[in-house]
mmCIF file of C-alpha atoms in Angstrom:
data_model
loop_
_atom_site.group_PDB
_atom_site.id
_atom_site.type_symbol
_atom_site.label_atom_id
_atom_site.label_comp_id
_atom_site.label_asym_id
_atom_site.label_seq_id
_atom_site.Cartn_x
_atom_site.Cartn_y
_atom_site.Cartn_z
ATOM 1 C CA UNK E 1324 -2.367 -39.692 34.301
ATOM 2 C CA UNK E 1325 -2.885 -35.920 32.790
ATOM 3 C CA UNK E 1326 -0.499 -35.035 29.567
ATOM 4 C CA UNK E 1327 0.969 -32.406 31.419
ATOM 5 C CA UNK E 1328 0.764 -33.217 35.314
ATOM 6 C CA UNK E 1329 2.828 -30.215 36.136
ATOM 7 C CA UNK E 1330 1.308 -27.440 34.158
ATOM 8 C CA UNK E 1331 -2.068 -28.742 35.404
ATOM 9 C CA UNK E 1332 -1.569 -28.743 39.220
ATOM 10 C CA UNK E 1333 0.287 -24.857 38.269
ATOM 11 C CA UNK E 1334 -2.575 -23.754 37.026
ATOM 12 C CA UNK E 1335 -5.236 -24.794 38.939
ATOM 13 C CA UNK E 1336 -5.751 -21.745 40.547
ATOM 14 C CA UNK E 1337 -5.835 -19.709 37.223
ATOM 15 C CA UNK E 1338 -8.260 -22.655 35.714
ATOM 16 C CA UNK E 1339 -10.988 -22.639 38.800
ATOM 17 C CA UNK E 1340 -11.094 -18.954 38.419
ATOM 18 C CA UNK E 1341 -12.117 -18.818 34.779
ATOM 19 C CA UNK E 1342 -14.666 -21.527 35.211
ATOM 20 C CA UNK E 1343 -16.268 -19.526 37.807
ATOM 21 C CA UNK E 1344 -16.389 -16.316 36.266
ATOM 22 C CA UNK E 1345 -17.934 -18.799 33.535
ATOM 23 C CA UNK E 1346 -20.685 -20.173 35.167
ATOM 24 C CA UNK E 1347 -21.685 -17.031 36.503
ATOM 25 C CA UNK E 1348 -21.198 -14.939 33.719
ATOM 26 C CA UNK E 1349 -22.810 -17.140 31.366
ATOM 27 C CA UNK E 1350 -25.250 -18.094 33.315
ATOM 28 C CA UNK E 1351 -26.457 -14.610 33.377
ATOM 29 C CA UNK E 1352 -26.074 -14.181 29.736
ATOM 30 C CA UNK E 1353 -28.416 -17.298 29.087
ATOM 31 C CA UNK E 1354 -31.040 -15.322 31.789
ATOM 32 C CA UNK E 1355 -31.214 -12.345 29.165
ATOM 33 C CA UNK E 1356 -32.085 -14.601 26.054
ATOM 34 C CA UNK E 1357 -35.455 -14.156 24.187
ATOM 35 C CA UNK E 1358 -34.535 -17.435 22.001
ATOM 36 C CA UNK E 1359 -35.023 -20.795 23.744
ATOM 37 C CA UNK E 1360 -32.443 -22.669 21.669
ATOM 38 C CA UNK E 1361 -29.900 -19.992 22.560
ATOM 39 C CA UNK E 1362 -31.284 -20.121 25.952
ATOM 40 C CA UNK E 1363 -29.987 -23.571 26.341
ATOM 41 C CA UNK E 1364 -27.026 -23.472 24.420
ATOM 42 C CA UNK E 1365 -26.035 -20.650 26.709
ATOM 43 C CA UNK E 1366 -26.818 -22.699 30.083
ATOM 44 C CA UNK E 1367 -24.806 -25.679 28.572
ATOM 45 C CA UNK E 1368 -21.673 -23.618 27.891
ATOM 46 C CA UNK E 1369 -22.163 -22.410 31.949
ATOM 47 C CA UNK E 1370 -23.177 -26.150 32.853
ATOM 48 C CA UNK E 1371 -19.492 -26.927 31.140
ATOM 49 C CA UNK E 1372 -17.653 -24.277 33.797
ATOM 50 C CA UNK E 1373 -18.738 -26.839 36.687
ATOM 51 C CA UNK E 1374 -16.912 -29.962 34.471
ATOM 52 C CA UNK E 1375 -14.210 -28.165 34.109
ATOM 53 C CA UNK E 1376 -13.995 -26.917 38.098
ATOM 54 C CA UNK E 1377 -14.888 -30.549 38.868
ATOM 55 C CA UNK E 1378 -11.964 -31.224 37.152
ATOM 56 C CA UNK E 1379 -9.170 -28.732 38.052
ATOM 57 C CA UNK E 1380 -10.166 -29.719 41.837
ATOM 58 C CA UNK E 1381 -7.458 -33.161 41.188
ATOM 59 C CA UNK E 1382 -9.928 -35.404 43.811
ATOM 60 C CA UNK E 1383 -11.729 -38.036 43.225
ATOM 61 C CA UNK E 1384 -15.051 -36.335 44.151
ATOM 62 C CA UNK E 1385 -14.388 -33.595 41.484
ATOM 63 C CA UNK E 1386 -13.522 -36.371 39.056
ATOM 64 C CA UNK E 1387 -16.716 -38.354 39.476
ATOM 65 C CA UNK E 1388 -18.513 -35.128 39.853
ATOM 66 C CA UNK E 1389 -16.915 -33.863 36.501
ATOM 67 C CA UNK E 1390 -17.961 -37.160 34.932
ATOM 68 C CA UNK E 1391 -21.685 -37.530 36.172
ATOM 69 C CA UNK E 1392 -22.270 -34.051 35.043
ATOM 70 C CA UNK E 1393 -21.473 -34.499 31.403
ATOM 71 C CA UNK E 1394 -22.871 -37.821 31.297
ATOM 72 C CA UNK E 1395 -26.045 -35.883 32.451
ATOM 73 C CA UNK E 1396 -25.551 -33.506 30.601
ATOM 74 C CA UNK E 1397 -25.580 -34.810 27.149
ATOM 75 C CA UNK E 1398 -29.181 -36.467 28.034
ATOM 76 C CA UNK E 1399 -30.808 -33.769 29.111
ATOM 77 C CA UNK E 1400 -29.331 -31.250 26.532
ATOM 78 C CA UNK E 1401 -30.415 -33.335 23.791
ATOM 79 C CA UNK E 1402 -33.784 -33.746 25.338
ATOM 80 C CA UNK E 1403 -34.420 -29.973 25.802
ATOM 81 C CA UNK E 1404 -33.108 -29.360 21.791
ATOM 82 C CA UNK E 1405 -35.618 -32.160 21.027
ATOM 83 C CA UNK E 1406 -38.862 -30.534 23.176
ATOM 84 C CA UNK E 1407 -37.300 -27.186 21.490
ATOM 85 C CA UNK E 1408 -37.637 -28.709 18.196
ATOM 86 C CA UNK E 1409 -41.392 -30.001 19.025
ATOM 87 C CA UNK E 1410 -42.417 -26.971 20.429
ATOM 88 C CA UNK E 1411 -40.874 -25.202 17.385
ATOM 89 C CA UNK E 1412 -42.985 -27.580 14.921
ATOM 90 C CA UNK E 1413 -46.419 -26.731 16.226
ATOM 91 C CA UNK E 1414 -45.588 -22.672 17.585
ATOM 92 C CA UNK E 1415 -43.249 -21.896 14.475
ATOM 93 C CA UNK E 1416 -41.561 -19.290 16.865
ATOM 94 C CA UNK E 1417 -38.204 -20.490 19.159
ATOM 95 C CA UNK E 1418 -39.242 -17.351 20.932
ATOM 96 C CA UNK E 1419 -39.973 -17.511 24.641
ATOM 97 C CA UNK E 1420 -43.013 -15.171 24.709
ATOM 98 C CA UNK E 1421 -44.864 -17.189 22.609
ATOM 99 C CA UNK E 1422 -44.700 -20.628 24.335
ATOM 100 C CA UNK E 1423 -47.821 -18.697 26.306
ATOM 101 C CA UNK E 1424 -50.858 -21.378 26.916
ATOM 102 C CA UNK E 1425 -48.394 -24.517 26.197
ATOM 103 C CA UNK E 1426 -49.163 -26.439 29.428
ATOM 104 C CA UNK E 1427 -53.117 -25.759 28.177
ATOM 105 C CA UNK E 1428 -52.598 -27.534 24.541
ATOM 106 C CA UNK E 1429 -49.806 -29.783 25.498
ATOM 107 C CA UNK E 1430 -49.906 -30.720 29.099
ATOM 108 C CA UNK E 1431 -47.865 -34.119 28.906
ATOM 109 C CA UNK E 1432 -45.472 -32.270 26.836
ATOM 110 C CA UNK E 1433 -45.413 -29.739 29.305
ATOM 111 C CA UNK E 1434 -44.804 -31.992 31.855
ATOM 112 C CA UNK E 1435 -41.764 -34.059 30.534
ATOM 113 C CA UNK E 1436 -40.214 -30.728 29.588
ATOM 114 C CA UNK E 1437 -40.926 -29.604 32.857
ATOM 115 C CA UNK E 1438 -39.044 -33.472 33.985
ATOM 116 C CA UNK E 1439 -35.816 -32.694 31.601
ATOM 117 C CA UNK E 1440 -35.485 -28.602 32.522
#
């Protein structure tokens, strides 16, 4: 049962709006980073647009939807700020241009990075 059933259901509309213009508009500022870490910070804000559509839909497939994303979500964000934090250990750079040759030197990191992106 929401707090505020009636202010939720009136503003719907207004709600799945914004968290469209968020996924898409922060999706394509995470697509312009240079900076891995910000890189996924940015994609998790846009990943938390589709919660909060899954949400403002009021059925039970948004709800479960909603749910199973941020469940998923917190694993595999904290797995990609781990790898970030591995990859920042033995590059000393959380810049994307110099992850060059990873795969080559790390391949089974490369591979469950590859698993959690």
């Amino acid at each position: 049962m929401p707090i505020a059933p009636d202010a939720s259901h009136a503003l719907a509309p207004v709600m799945i709006t914004l968290s469209l213009i968020a996924v898409v508009y922060i999706g394509l500022v995470a697509l312009t980073q240079a900076d891995m870490k910000k890189l996924i910070a940015y994609s998790s804000i846009s990943h938390m647009g589709f919660v909060t559509l899954g949400f403002f839909i009021f059925n039970e497939y948004g709800m479960e939807g909603a749910l199973l994303q941020m469940i998923s979500h917190g694993f595999v964000a904290g797995a990609l700020f781990l790898c970030i934090g591995v990859l920042y250990d033995r590059v000393h750079s959380r810049q994307i241009v110099d992850y060059g040759g990873v795969a080559n030197k790390m391949p089974v990191f490369a591979a469950f990075f590859m698993l959690f992106a």
